Every structure is written in C-alpha cells, then in structure tokens.
Short mmCIF file of C-alpha atoms in Angstrom, two decimals:
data_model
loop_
_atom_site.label_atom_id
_atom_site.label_comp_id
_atom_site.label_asym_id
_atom_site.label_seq_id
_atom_site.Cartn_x
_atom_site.Cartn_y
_atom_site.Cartn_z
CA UNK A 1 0.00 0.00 0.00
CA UNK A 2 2.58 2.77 0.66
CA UNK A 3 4.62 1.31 -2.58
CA UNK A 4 1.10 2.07 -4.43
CA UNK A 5 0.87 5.79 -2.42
CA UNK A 6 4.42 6.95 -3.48
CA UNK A 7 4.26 5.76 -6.94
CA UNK A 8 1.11 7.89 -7.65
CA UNK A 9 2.86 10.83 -5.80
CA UNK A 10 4.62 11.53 -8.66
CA UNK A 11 2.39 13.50 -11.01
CA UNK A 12 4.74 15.53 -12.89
CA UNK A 13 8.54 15.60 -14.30
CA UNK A 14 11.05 18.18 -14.22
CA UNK A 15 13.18 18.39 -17.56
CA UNK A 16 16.45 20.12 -16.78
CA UNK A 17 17.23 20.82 -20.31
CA UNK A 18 19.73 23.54 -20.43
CA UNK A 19 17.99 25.94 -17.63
CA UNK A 20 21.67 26.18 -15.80
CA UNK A 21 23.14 27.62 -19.09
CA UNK A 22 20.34 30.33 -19.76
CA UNK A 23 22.11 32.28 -22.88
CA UNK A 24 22.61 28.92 -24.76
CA UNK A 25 19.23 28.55 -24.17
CA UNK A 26 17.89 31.33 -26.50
CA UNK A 27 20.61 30.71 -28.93
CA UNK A 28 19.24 26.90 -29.43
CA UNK A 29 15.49 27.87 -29.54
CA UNK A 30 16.15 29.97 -33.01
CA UNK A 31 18.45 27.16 -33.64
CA UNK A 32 16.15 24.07 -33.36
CA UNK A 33 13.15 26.47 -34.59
CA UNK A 34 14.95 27.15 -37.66
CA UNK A 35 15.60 23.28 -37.98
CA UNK A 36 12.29 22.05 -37.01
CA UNK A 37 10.45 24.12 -39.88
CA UNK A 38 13.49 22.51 -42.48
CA UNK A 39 12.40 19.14 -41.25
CA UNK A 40 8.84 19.54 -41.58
CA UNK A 41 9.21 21.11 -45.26
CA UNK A 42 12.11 18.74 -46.32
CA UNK A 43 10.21 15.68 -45.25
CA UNK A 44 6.94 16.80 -46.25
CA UNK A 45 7.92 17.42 -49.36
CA UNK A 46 9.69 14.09 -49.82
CA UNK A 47 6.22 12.66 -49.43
CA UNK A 48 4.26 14.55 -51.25
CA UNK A 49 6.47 13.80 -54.39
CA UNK A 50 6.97 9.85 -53.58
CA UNK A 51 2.95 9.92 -53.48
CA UNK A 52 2.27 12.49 -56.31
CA UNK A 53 4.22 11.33 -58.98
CA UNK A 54 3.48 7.87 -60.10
CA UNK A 55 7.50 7.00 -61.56
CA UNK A 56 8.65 6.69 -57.83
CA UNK A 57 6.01 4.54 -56.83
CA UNK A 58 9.04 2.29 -56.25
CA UNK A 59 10.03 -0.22 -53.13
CA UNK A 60 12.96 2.40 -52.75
CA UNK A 61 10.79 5.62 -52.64
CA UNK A 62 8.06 3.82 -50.86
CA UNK A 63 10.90 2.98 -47.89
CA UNK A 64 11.99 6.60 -48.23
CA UNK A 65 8.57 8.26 -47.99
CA UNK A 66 7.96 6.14 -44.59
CA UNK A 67 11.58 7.49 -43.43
CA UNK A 68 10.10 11.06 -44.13
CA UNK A 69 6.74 10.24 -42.22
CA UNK A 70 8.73 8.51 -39.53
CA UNK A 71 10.61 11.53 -38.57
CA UNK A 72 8.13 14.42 -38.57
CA UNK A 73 6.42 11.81 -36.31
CA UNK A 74 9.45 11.70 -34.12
CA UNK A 75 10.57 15.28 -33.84
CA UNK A 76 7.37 16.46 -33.79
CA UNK A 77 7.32 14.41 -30.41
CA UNK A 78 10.12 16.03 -28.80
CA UNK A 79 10.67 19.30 -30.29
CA UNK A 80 7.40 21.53 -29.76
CA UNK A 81 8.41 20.61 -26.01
CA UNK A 82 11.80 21.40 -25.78
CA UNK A 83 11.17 25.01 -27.58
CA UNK A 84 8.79 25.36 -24.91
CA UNK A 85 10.93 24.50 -21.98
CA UNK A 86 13.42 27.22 -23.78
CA UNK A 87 11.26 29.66 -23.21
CA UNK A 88 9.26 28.84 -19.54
CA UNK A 89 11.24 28.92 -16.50
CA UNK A 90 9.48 25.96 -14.76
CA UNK A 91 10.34 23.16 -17.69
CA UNK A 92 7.35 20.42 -16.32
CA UNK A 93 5.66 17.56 -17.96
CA UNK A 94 2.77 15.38 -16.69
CA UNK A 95 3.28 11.38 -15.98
CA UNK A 96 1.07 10.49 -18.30
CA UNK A 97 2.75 13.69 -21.47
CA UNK A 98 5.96 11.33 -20.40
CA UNK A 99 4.81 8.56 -21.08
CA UNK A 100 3.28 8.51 -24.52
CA UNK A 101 6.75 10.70 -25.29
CA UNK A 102 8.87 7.81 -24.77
CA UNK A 103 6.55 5.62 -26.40
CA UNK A 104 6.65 7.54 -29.36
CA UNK A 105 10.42 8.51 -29.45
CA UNK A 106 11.39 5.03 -28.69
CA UNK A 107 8.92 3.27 -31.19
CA UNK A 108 10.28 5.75 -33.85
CA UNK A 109 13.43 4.98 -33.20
CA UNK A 110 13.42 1.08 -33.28
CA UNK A 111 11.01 1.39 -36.46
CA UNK A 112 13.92 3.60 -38.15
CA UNK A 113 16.61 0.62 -37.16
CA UNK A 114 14.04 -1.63 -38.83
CA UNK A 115 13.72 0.02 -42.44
CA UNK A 116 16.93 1.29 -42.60
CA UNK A 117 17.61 -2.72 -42.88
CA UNK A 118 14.56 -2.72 -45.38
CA UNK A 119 16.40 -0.46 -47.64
CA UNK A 120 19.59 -2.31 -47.26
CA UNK A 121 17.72 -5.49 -48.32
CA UNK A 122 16.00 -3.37 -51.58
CA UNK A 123 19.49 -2.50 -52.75
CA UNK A 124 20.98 -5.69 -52.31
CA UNK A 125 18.27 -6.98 -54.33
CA UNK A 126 18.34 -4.28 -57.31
CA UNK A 127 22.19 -4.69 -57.77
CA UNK A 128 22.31 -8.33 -56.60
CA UNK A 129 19.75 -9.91 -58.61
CA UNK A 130 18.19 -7.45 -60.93
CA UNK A 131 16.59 -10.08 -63.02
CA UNK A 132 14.40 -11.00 -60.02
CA UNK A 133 13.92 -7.12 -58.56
CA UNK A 134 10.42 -7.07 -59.83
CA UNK A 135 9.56 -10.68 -58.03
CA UNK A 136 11.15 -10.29 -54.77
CA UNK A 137 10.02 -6.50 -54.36
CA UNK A 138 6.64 -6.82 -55.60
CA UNK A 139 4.37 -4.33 -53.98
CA UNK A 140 2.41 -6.80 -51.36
CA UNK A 141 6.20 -7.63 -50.07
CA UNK A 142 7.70 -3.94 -49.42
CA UNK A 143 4.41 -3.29 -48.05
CA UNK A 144 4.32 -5.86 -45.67
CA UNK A 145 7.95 -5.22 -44.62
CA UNK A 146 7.54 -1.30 -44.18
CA UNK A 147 4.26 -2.34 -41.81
CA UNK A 148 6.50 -4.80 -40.19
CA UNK A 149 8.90 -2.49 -39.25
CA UNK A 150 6.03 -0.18 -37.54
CA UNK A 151 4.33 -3.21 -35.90
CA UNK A 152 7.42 -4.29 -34.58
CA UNK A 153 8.99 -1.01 -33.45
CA UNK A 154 5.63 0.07 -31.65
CA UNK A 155 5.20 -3.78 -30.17
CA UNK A 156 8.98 -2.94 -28.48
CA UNK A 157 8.27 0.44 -27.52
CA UNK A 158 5.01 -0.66 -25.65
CA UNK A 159 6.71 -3.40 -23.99
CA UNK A 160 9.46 -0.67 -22.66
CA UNK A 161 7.30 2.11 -21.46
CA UNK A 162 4.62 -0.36 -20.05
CA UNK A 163 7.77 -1.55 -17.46
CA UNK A 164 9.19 1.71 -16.91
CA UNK A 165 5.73 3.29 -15.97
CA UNK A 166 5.14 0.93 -13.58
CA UNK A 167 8.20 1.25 -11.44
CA UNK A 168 7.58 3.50 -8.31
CA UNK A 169 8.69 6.80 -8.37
CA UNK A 170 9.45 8.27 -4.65
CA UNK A 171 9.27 11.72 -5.54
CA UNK A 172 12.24 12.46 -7.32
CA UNK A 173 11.26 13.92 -10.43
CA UNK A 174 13.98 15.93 -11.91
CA UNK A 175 15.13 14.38 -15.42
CA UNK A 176 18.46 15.73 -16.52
CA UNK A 177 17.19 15.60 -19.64
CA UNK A 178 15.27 17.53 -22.46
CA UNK A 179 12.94 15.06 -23.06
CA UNK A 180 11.40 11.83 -21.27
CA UNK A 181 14.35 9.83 -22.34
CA UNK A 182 13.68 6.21 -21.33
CA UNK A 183 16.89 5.55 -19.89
CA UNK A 184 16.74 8.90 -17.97
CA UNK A 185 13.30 8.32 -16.36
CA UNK A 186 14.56 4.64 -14.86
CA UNK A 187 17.23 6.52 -12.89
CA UNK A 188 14.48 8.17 -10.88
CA UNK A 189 12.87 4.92 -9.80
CA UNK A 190 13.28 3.89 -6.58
CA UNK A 191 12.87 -0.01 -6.68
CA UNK A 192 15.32 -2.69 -9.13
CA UNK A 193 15.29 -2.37 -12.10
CA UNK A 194 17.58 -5.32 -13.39
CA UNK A 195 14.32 -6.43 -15.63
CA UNK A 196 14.52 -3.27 -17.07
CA UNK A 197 18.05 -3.45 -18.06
CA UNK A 198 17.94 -6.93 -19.27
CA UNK A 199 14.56 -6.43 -21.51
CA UNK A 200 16.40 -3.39 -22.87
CA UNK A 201 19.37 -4.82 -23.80
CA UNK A 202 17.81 -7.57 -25.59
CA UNK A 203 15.80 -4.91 -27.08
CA UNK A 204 18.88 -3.15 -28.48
CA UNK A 205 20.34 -6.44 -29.25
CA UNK A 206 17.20 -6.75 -31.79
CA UNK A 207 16.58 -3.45 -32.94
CA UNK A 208 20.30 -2.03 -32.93
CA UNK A 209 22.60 -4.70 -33.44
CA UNK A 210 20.68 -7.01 -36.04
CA UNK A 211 19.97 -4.32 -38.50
CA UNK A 212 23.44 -3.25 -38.08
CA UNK A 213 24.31 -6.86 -39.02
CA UNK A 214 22.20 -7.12 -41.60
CA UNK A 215 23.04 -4.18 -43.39
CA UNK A 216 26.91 -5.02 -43.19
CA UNK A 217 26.74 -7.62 -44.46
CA UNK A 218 24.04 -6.72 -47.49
CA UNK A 219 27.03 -4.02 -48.31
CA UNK A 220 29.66 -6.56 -48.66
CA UNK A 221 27.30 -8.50 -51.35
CA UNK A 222 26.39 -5.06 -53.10
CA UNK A 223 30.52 -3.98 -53.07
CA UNK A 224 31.52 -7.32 -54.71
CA UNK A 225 28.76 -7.38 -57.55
CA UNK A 226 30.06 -3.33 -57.84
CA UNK A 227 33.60 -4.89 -58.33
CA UNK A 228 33.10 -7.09 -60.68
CA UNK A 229 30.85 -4.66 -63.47
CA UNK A 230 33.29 -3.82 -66.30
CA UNK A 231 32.56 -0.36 -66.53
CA UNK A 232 33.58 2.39 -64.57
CA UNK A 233 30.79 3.83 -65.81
CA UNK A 234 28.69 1.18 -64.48
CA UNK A 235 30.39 0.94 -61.24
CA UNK A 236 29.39 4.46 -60.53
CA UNK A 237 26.17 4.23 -61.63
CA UNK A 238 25.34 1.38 -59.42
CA UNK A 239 27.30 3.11 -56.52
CA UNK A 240 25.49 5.91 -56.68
CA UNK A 241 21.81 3.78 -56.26
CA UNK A 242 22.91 3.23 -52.87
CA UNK A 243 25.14 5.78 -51.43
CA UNK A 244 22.25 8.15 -49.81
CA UNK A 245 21.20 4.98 -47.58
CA UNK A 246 25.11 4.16 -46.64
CA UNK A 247 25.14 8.14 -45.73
CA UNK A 248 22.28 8.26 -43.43
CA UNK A 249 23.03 4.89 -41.63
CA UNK A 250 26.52 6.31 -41.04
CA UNK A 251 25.09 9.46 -39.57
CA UNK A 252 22.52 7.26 -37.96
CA UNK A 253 24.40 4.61 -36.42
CA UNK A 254 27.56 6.78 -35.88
CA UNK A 255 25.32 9.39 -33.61
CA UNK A 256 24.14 6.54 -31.14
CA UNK A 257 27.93 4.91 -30.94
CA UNK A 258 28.98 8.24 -30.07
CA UNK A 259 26.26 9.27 -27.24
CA UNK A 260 26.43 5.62 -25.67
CA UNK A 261 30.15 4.74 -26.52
CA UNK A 262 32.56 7.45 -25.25
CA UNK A 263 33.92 7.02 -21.87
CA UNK A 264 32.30 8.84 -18.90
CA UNK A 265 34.05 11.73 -17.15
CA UNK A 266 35.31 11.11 -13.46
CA UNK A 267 36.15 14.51 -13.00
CA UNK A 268 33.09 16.62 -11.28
CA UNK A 269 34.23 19.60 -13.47
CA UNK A 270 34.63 17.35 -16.90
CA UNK A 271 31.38 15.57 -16.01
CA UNK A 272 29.38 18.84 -15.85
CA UNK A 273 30.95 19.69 -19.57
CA UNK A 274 30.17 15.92 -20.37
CA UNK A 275 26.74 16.15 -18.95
CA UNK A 276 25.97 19.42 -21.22
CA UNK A 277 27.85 17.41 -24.30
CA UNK A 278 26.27 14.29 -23.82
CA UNK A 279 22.43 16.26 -24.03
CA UNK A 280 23.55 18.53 -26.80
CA UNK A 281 24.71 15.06 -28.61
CA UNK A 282 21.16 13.84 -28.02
CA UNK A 283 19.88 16.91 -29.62
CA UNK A 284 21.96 16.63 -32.44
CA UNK A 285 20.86 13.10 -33.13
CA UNK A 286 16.74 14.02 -32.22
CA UNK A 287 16.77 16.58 -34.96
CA UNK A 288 19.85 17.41 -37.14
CA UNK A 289 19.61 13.71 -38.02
CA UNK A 290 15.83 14.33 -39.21
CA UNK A 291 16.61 17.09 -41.30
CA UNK A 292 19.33 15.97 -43.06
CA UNK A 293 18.06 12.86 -43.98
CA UNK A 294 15.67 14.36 -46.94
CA UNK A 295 18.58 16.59 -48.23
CA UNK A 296 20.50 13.44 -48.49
CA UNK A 297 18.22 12.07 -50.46
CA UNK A 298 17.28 14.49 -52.79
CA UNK A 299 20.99 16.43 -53.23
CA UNK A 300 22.31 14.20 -55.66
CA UNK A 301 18.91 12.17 -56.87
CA UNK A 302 17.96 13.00 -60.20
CA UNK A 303 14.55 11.44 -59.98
CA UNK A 304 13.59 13.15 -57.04
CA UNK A 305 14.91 16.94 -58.45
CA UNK A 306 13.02 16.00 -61.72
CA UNK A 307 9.62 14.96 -59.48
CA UNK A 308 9.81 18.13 -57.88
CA UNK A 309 10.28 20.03 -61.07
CA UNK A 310 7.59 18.30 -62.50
CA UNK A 311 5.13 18.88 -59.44
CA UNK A 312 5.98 22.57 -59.01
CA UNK A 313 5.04 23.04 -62.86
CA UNK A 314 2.01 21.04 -62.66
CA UNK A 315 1.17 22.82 -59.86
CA UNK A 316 1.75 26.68 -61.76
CA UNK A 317 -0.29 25.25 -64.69
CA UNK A 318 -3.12 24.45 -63.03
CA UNK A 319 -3.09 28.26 -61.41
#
C-alpha cells in the first residue's frame, strides 16, 4: 500500500534541459526552430512527391517516404516541447505527457533501425539480382515489410514504457534531460530495475545490433557485384543507387555509438561539460539527423529533383 501511495505521488517531471546555461538557451530555440520548420518542409515534401508522382512509386521511394513520415512523427514528439521549456522557466511535464513521449520517441526509433535494414535489403536486391527485382520487391512484399517495421517497433516500444511506468517513483522527479528519455526516467525509480536493463538490452540487441548486421553484411554483397561490373561507368552508376542509404546509416548509427560509446568523465568539473555534451549530442541526433536525412536524399537524386520540377510546374499550370 505505501509502494502504491508513493508511486502515484509523482504526477509531474522536471526536464532540466539547459535551464543552468540560460544564454545557450535562447541561442538553441532559433536554432532548433529554424531546424524544425526545415524538417517539416524537407520531409513533407519528400512525401508529397513519392505519393504524387506515379514514376517513384518504387520499393525504394516507398521505404523513403515512410523514413520522411517517420521523422516528422518523431521530432514532432520532442521538439514543440523542448522550444517550450526554452522559453518557460518551470520546464514540467505530466506522468502520463511522459509517457506517450517515450513511447513515441522510442517506437520511432526502433522502427527507423528496422527500415533502414529494409532499404539495405532493396538494394541488395536491385544490384544483386536485378533479373528477379520485380519478383522479390513486388508491392504486397515492401508493403508488408515497411508495416512490419512499424508493428514491430511500436510492439517494443510498448513493452518498454509499459515496465518503466510501472516502477515507483518516490518523488524524485527531476530528469536531466530535455525530453522523457527512457533511460533517464529509470534513474528516478526507486525499486530494481535489473528487468529493465535486461529487456532493454535484448531490445537493443534486436533493434540495434541485427539491423546493423544485416546491413553489413548486405554491403559486402552489393561492393563485390560493384567490383566485378566492367565499366567504370557502371560501377558508378550502381554506386550511386545506394550511397544516400550508406550516408544516413553512417550518420545514424555513428550518432548513437557516439552518445552511448565514449567514456564517462570522473572529473566533477569534466562531467558537468560531459553532462551538457552528452544532451547537446542527443539533440543533435533528435533533430539534425531528421533534417538531413531528406537533403540526403534528394541532393544528388535525379529522380527526385526531376519529381519536384515536375510537381511545381504542374502545380503553376493548373493556377
């Protein structure tokens, strides 16, 4: 009974954000502003051309369309709250505003692992085995695996915040965080949480390490069919059908090894830098990530500069 009075004594979470470094603070919220409206145009657009014009009605666009949709979704999560907390001195959010924020920033997250291995698997296929491209990728199998992906990633995500929200919380509510990062809110429990731990590393096991895997090796199949075309010409050509998705796993990938891999400061003065690093480095990867990944796409993509072109004059003919 008093396990069941303390946990519902907790109402409400402080998010430190960056309210002990108050000039940063206006500097980021023109900063993430400024980034949040390039991620909603950049990705909107993406979609509306990938639906709009019927020649990239392909697996490939298809995959890339739900990467768009997938991260509006995600920032949009995160980001209207941390301009907020930029500009309001008391930076709260309710129990239950926490909850379906780490739900949704932790199901968009494993759904992104999931069809960036998608994509990997569409490539190998179209430089692989051309021949049987149409057969393998017909349109009842991409759609099934990009549904997969958000099954799966939501199915995770529910199983994470449904044991995280359960754990008591004794009245410490201050998250040194911007957000209701999952791994933030389970240092404010006050009971074990080993189960916790262990379901999330088998979680990451699934969701980080097996795309990983499967993507790595999918790029060692797609490098030696590359090798062996005659043509430099060719080569290029066939290099170039894939390099976008190697960029924004890199960036992808590369962000999380880089917040969860570098060694901890033991130093109270280096940890305080660290700690303002380490939540910078989380912003970094909750929105620059977003926002680049549609000018990845679309810098050096012929198709998707000539869909544009073509839905921009479609669009001043019909005026």
């Amino acid at each position: 009974m008093e396990s069941a009075n303390q946990t519902i004594s907790v109402t409400e979470f402080i998010l430190l954000g960056l309210s002990a470094h108050p000039k940063l603070e206006k500097t980021f919220f023109v900063l993430i502003l400024l980034m949040y409206i390039v991620i909603l145009l950049g990705n909107g657009l993406l979609i509306l051309v990938t639906v709009s014009v019927s020649r990239l009605h392909t697996p490939m666009y298809y995959f890339l369309g739900n990467l768009s949709f997938l991260d509006i979704c995600y920032t949009t999560s995160s980001v209207p709250l941390i301009l907020d907390s930029f500009l309001t001195p008391r930076k709260t959010i309710s129990f239950s505003a926490c909850a379906v924020q780490m739900f949704l920033s932790f199901a968009m997250g494993a759904t992104e692992c999931g069809l960036l291995g998608m994509m990997a698997f569409d490539r190998y296929v179209a430089i692989c085995n051309p021949l049987r491209y149409p057969v393998v990728m017909s349109k009842a199998a991409y759609v099934l695996m990009a549904v997969s992906s958000w099954a799966a990633g939501s199915a995770a995500s529910m199983v994470q915040t449904s044991l995280a929200m359960r754990l008591p919380f004794c009245g410490n509510n201050i998250i040194n965080h911007f957000t209701c990062e999952i791994l933030a809110v389970l240092k404010l429990a006050c009971a074990d949480i080993s189960i916790n731990v262990i379901s999330m590393g088998v979680t990451n096991v699934i969701f980080l390490g097996v795309p990983v895997l499967f993507i790595f090796v999918s790029y060692i199949f797609i490098l030696a069919t590359i090798l062996r075309i005659p043509s430099a010409e060719g080569r290029k050509k066939a290099f170039s059908t894939c390099s976008a998705h190697l960029v924004v796993v890199v960036v992808f990938y590369g962000t999380i090894l880089f917040m969860y891999g570098k060694p901890k400061s033991k130093d109270p003065l280096g940890a305080d830098k660290q700690d303002v690093s380490d939540k910078l480095t989380s912003l970094f990867y909750g929105v620059v990530t977003p926002m680049l990944n549609p000018i990845i796409y679309s810098l050096r993509n012929k198709d998707v500069k000539a869909a544009v072109k073509t839905l921009v004059s479609q669009k001043c003919f019909t005026q």
